[in-house]
PDB file of C-alpha atoms in Angstrom:
ATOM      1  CA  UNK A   1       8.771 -33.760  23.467  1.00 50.00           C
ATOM      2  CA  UNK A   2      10.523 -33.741  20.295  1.00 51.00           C
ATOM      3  CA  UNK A   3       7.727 -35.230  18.088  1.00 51.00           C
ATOM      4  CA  UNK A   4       5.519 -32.800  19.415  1.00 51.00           C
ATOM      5  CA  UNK A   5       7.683 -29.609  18.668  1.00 50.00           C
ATOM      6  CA  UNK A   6       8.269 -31.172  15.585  1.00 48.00           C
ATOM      7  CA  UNK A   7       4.613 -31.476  14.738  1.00 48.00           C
ATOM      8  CA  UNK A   8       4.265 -27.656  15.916  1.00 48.00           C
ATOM      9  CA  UNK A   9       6.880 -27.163  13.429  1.00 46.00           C
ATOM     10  CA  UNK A  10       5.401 -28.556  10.682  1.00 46.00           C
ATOM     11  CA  UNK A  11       1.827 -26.551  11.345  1.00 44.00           C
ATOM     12  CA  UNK A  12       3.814 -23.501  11.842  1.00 46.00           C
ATOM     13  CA  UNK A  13       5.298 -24.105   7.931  1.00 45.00           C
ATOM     14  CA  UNK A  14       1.768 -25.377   6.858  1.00 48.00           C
ATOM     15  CA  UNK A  15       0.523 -21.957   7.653  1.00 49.00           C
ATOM     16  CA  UNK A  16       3.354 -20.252   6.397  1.00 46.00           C
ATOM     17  CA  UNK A  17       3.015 -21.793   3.352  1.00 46.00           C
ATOM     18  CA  UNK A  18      -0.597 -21.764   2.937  1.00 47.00           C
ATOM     19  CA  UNK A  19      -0.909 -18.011   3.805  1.00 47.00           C
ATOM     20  CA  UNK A  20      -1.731 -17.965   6.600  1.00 48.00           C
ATOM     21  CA  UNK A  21       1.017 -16.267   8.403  1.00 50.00           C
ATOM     22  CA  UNK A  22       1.866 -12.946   8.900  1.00 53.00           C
ATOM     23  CA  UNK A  23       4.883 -10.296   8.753  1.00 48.00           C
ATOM     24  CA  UNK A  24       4.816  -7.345  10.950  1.00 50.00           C
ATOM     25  CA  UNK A  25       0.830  -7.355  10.510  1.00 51.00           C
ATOM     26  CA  UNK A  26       0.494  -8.160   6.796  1.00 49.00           C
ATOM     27  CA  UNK A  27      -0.895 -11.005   5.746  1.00 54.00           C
ATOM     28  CA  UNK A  28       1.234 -13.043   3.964  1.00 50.00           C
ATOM     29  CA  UNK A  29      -1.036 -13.901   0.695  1.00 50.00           C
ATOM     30  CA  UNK A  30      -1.480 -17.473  -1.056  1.00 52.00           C
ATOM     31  CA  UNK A  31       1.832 -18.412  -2.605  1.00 49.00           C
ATOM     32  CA  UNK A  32       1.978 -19.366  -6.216  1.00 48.00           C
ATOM     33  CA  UNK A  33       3.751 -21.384  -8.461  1.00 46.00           C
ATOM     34  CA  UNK A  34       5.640 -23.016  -5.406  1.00 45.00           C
ATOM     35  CA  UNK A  35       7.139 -20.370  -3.806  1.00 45.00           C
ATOM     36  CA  UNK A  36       6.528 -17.339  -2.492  1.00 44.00           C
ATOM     37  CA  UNK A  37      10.148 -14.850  -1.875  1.00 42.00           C
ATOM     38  CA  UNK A  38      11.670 -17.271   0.044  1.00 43.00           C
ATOM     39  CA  UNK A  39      12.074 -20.964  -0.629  1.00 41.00           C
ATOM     40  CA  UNK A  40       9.131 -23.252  -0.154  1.00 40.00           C
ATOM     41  CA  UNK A  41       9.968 -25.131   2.901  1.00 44.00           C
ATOM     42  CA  UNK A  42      10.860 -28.534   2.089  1.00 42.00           C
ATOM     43  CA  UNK A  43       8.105 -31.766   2.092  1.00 41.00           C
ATOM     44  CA  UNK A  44       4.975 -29.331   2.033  1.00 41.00           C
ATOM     45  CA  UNK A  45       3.061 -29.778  -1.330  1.00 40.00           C
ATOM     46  CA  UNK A  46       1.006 -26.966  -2.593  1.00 40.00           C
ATOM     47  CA  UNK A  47      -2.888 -27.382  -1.873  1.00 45.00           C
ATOM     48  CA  UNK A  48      -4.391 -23.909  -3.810  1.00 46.00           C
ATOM     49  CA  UNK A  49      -7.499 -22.588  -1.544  1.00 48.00           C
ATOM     50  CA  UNK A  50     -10.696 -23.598  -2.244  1.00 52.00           C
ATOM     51  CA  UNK A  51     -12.713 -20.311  -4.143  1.00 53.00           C
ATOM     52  CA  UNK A  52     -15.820 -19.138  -1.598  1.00 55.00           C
ATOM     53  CA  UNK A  53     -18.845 -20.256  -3.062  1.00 53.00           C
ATOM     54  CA  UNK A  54     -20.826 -17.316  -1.492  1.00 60.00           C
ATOM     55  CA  UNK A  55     -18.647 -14.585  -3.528  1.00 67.00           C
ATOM     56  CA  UNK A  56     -19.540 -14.583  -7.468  1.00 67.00           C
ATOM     57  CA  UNK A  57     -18.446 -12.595 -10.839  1.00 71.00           C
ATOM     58  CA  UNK A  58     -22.039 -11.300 -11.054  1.00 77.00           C
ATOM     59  CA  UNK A  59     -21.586  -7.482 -12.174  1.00 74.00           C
ATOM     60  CA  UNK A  60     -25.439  -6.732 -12.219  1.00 83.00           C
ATOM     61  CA  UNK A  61     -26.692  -7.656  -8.687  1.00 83.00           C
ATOM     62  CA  UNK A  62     -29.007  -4.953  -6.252  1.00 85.00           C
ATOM     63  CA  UNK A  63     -25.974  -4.405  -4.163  1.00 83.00           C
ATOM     64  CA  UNK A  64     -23.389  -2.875  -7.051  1.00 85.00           C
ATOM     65  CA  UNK A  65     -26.650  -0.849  -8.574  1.00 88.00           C
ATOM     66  CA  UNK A  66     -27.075   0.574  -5.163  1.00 87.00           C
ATOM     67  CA  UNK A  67     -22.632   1.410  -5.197  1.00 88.00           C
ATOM     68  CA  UNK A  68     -23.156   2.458  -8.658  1.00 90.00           C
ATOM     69  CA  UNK A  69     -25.696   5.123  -7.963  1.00 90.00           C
ATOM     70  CA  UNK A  70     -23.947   5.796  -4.147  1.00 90.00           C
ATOM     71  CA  UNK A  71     -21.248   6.965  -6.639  1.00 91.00           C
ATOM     72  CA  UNK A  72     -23.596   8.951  -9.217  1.00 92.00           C
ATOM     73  CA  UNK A  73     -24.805  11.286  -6.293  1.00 92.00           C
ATOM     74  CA  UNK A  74     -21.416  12.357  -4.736  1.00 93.00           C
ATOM     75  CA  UNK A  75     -20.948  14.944  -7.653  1.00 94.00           C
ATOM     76  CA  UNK A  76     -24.638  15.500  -6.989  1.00 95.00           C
ATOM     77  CA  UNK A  77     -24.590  16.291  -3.592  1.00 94.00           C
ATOM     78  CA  UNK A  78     -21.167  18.332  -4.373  1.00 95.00           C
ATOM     79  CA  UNK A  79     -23.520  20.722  -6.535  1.00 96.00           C
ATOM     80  CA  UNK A  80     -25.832  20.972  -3.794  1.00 95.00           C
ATOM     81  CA  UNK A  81     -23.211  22.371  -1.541  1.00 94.00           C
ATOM     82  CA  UNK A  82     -21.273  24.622  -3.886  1.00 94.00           C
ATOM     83  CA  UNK A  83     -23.097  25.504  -6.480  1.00 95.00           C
ATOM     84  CA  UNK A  84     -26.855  25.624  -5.197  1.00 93.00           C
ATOM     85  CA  UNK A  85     -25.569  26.224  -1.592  1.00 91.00           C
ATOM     86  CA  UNK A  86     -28.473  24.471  -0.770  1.00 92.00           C
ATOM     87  CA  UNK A  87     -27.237  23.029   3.336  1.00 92.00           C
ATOM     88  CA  UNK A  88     -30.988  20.752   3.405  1.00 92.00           C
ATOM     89  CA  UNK A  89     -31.009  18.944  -0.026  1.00 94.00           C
ATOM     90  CA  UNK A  90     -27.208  18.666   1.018  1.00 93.00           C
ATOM     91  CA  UNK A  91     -28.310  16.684   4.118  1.00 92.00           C
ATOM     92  CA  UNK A  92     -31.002  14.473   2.526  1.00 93.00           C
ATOM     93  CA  UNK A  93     -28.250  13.827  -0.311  1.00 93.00           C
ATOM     94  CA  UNK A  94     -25.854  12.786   2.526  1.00 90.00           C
ATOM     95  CA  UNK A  95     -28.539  10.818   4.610  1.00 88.00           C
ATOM     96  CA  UNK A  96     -29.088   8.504   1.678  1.00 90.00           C
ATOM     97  CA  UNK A  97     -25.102   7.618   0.902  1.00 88.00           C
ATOM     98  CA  UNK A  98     -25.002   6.977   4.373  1.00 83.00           C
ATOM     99  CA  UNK A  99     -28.156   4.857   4.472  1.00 87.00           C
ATOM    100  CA  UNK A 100     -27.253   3.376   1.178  1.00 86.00           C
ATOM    101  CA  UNK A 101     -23.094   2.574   2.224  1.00 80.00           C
ATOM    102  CA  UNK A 102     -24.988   0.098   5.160  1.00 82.00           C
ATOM    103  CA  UNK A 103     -27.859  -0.978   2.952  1.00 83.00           C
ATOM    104  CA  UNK A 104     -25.410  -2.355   0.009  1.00 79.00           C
ATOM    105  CA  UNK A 105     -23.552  -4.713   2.710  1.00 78.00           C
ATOM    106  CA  UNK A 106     -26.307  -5.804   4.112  1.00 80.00           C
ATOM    107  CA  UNK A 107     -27.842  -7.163   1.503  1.00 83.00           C
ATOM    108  CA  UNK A 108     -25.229  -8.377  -0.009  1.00 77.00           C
ATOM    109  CA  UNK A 109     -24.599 -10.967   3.526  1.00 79.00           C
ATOM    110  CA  UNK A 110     -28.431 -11.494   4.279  1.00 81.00           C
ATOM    111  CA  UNK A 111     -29.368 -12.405   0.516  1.00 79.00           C
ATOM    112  CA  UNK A 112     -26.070 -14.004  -0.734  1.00 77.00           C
ATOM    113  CA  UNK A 113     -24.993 -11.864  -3.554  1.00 73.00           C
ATOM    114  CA  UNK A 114     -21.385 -10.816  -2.598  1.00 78.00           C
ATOM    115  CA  UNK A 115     -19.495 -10.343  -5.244  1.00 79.00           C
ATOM    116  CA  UNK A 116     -15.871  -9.496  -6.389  1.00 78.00           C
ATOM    117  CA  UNK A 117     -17.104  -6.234  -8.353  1.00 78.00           C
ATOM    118  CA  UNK A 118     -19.124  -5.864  -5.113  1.00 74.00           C
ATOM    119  CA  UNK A 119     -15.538  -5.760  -3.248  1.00 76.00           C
ATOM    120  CA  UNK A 120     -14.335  -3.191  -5.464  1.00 80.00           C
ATOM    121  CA  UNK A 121     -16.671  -1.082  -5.643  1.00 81.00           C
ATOM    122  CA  UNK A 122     -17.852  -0.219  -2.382  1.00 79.00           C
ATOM    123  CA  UNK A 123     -14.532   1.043  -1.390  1.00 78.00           C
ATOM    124  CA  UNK A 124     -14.301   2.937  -4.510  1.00 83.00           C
ATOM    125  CA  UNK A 125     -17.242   4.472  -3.242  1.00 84.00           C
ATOM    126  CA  UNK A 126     -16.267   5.427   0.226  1.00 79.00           C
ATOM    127  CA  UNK A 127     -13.133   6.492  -1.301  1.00 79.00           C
ATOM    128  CA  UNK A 128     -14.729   9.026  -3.493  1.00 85.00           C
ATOM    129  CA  UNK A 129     -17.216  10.310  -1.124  1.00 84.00           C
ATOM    130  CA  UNK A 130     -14.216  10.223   1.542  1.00 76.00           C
ATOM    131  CA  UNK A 131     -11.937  12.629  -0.935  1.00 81.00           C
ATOM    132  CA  UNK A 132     -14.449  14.796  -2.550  1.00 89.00           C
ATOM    133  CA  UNK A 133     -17.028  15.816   0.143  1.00 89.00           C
ATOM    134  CA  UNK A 134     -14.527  17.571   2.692  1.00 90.00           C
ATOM    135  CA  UNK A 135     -13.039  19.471  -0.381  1.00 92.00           C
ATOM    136  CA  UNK A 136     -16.551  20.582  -1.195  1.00 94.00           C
ATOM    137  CA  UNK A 137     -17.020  21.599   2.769  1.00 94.00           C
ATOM    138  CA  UNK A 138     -13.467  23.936   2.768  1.00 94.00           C
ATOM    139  CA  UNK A 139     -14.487  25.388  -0.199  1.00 95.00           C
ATOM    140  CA  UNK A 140     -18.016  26.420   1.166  1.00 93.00           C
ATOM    141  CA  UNK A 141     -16.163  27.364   4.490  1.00 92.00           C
ATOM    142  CA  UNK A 142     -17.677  24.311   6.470  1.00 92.00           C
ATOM    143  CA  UNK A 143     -14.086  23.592   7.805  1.00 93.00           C
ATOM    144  CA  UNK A 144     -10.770  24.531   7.768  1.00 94.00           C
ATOM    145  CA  UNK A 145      -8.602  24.249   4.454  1.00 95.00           C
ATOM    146  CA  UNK A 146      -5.804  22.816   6.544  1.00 95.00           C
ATOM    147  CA  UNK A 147      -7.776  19.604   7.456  1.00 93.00           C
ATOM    148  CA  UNK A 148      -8.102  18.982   3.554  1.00 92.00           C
ATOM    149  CA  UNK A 149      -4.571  18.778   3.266  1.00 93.00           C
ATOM    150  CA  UNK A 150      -3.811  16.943   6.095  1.00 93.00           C
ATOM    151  CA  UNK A 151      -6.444  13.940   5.057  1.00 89.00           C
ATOM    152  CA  UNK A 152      -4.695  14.200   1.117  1.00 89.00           C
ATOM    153  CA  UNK A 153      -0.952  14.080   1.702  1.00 92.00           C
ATOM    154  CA  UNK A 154      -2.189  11.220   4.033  1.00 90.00           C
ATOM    155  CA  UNK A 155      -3.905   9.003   1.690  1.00 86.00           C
ATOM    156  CA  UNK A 156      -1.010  10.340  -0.776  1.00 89.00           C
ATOM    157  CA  UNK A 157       1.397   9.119   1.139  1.00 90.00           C
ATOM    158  CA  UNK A 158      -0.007   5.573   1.805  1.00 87.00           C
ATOM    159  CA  UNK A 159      -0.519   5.345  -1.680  1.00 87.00           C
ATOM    160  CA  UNK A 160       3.245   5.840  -2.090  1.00 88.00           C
ATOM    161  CA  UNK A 161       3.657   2.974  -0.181  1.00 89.00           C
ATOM    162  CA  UNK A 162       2.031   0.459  -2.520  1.00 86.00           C
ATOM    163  CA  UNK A 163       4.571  -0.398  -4.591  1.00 89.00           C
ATOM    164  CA  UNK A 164       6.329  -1.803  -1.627  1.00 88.00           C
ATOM    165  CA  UNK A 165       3.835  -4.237  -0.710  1.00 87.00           C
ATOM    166  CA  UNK A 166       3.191  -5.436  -4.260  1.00 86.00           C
ATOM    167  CA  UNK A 167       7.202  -5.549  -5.008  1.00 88.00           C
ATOM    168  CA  UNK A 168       6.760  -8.399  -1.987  1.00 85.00           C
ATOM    169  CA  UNK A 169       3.536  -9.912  -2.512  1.00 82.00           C
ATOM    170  CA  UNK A 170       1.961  -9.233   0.624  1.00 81.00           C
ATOM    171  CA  UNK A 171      -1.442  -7.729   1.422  1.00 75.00           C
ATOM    172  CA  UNK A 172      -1.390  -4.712   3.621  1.00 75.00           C
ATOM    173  CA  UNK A 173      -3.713  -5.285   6.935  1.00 74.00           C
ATOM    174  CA  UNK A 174      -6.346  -2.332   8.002  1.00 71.00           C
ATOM    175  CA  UNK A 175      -6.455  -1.517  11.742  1.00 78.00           C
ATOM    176  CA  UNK A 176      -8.960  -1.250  13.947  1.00 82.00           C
ATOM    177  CA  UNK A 177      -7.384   2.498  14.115  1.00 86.00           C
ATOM    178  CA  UNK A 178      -7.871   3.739  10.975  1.00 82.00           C
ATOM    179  CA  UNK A 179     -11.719   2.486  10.762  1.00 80.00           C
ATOM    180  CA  UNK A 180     -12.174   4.960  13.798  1.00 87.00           C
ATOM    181  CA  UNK A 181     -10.721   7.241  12.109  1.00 88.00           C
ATOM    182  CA  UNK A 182     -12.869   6.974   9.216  1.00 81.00           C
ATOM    183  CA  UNK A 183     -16.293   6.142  11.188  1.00 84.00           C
ATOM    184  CA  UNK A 184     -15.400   9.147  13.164  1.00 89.00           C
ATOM    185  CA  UNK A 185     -14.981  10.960  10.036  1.00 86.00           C
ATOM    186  CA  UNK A 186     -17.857   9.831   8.198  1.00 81.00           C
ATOM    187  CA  UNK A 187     -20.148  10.917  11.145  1.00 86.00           C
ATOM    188  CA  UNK A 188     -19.082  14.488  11.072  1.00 90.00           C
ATOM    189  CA  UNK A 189     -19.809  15.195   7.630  1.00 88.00           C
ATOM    190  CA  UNK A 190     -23.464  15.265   8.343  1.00 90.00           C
ATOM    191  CA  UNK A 191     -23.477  16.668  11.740  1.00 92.00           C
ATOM    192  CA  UNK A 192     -21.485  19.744  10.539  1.00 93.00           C
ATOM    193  CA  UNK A 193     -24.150  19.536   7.732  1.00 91.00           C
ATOM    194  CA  UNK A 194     -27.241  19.479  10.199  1.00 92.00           C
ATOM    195  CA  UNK A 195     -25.708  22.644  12.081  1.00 91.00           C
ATOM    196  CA  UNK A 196     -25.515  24.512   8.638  1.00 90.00           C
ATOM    197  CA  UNK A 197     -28.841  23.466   7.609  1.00 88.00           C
ATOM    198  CA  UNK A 198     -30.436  25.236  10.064  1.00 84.00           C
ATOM    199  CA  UNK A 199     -32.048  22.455  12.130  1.00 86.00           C
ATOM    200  CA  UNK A 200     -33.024  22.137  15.214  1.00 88.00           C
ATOM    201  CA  UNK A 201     -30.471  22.070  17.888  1.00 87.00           C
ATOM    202  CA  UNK A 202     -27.814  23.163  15.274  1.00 85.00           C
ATOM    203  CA  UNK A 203     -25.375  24.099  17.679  1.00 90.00           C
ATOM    204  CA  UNK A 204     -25.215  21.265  19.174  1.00 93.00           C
ATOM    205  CA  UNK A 205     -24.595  19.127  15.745  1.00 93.00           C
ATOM    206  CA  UNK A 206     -22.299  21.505  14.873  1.00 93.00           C
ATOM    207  CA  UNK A 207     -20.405  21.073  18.052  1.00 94.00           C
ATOM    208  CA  UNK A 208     -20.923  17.384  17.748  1.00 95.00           C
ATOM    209  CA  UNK A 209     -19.557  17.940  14.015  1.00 94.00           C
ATOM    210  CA  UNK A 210     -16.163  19.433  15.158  1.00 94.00           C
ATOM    211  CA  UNK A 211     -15.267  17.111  17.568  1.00 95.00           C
ATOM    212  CA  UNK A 212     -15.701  14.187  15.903  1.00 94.00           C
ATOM    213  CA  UNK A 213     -14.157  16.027  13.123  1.00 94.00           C
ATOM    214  CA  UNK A 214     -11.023  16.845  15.040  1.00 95.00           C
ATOM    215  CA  UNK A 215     -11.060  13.336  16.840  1.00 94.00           C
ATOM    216  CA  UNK A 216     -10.919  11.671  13.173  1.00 92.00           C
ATOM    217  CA  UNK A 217      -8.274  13.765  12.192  1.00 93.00           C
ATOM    218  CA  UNK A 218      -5.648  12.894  14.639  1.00 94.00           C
ATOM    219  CA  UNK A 219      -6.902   9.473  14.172  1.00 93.00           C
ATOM    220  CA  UNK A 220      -6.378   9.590  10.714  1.00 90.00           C
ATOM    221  CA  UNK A 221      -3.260  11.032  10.838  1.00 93.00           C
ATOM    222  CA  UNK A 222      -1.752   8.600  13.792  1.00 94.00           C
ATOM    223  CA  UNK A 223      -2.805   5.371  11.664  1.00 91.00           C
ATOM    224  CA  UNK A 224      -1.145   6.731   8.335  1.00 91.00           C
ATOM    225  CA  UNK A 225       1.655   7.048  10.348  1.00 93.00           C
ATOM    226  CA  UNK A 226       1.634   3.102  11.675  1.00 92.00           C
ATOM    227  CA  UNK A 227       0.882   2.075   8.079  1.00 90.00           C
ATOM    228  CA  UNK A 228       3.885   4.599   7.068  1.00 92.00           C
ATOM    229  CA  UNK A 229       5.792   2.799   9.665  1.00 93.00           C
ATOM    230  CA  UNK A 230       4.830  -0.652   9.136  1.00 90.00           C
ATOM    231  CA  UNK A 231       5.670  -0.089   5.514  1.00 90.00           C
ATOM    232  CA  UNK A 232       9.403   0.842   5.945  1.00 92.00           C
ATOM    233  CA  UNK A 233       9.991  -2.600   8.424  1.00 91.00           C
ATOM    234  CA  UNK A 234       8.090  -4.742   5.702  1.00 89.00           C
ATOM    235  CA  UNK A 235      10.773  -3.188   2.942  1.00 88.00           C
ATOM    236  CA  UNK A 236      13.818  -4.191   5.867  1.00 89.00           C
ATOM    237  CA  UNK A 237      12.498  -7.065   6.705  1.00 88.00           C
ATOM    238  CA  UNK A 238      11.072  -9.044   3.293  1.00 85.00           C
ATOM    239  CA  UNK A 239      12.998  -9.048   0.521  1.00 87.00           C
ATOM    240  CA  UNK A 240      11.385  -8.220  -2.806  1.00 86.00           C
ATOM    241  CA  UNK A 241      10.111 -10.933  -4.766  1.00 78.00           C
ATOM    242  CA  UNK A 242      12.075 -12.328  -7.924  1.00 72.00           C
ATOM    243  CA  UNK A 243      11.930 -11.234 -10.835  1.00 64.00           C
ATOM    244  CA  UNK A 244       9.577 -14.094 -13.270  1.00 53.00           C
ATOM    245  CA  UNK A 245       7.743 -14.785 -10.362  1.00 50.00           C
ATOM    246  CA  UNK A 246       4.046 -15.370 -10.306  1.00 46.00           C
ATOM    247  CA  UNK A 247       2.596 -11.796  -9.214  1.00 44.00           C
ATOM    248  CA  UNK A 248      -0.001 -11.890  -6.519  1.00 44.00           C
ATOM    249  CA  UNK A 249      -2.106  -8.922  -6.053  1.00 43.00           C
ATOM    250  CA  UNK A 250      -3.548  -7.595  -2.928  1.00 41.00           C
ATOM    251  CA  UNK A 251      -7.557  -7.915  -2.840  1.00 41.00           C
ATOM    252  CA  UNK A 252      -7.545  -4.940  -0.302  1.00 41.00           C
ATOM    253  CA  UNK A 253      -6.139  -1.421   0.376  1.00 42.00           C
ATOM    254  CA  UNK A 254      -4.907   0.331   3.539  1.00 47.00           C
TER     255      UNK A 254
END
């Protein structure tokens, strides 16, 4: 009994100490330099993670020239809504980021050429399309004013909690909760778009539209606050890492 709770022990510390582990949700990230912000527990060498073969430095692959121009026709499709108040080239525009946000990721698993700019800039991509595409539909009067705020001092205030996580070394987790939010989001950009373009059924995209609008919202808004939340007990719970300590970045947002 005791050798065997022992050798639990010492897998428990392996995965501590590997990474592995979590606190409160976060992932704890691969320690450096022999330590992380504690002290390295005691008879565990370091052993630094293998690198993923399948994930290169390649810059110029299909899948970043298809984020690259994903994020040269969001100010395009912005135009198209504000300044040539054009609702059907506003569709088509939106139709292809759509088409092109799958297409990107899917080529990048079937044909191998994931990539760490790849990584980057695909949620750069959502994140501008995400930020300036429902300013461009209050402006034109395609929804409320209010819901612009509420999805900004959101993402403001998750940004605020950054520092936090990087003070500590730890990666921030996404939930399940806010990708609803944000596929339920995503979808009712262009079905609020199909009921202003004048297609048919347009009444029922635009109903479609606002509920799936209104659904994302609250989503939205209930997983900021869990990340809000899960923020404060990380700065409680882990103390901030020491000062001449190795720094280890987080390869992900919230």
């Amino acid at each position: 009994m005791s050798a065997a709770r022992e050798g639990r022990r010492e897998t428990d510390l392996r995965e501590w100490r590997t990474g592995e582990g979590k606190v409160l949700g976060a992932r704890i990230p691969q320690p450096r330099d022999g330590h992380l912000s504690a002290a390295v527990p005691p008879g565990l060498g370091y052993e630094p993670p293998p690198r993923d073969p399948r994930v290169s430095d390649r810059f110029w692959t299909l899948p970043n020239v298809i984020s690259l121009a994903r994020i040269a026709l969001i100010p395009v499709l912005v135009v198209s809504i504000l300044v040539w108040d054009d609702p059907p080239l506003a569709l088509w525009l939106l139709g292809a980021l759509v088409v092109s946000d799958w297409l990107d990721g899917k080529i990048a698993r079937l044909w191998n050429m994931r990539s760490t700019w790849g990584e980057r800039l695909d949620p750069l991509a959502d994140r501008i399309l995400v930020a300036a595409v429902p300013v461009a539909f209050a402006v034109a009067g395609y929804i409320p004013v209010w819901v612009v705020v509420v999805l900004l001092v959101r993402d403001a205030l998750l940004v605020g909690t950054v520092p936090v996580y990087r003070r500590r070394g730890i990666e921030p987790e996404v939930t399940y909760l806010g990708k609803a939010a944000t596929f339920a989001l995503f979808w009712s950009l262009p079905l609020l778009l199909a009921g202003f373009a004048g297609v048919p059924g347009g009444e029922a995209f635009l109903i479609l539209g606002e509920a799936c609008l209104y659904w994302g919202v609250g989503l939205y808004s209930w997983s900021g606050a869990i990340y809000l939340w899960q923020a404060w007990r990380i700065a409680r719970a882990v103390p901030p890492r020491r000062p001449g300590s190795t720094a280890v970045e987080p390869s992900g947002g919230v």
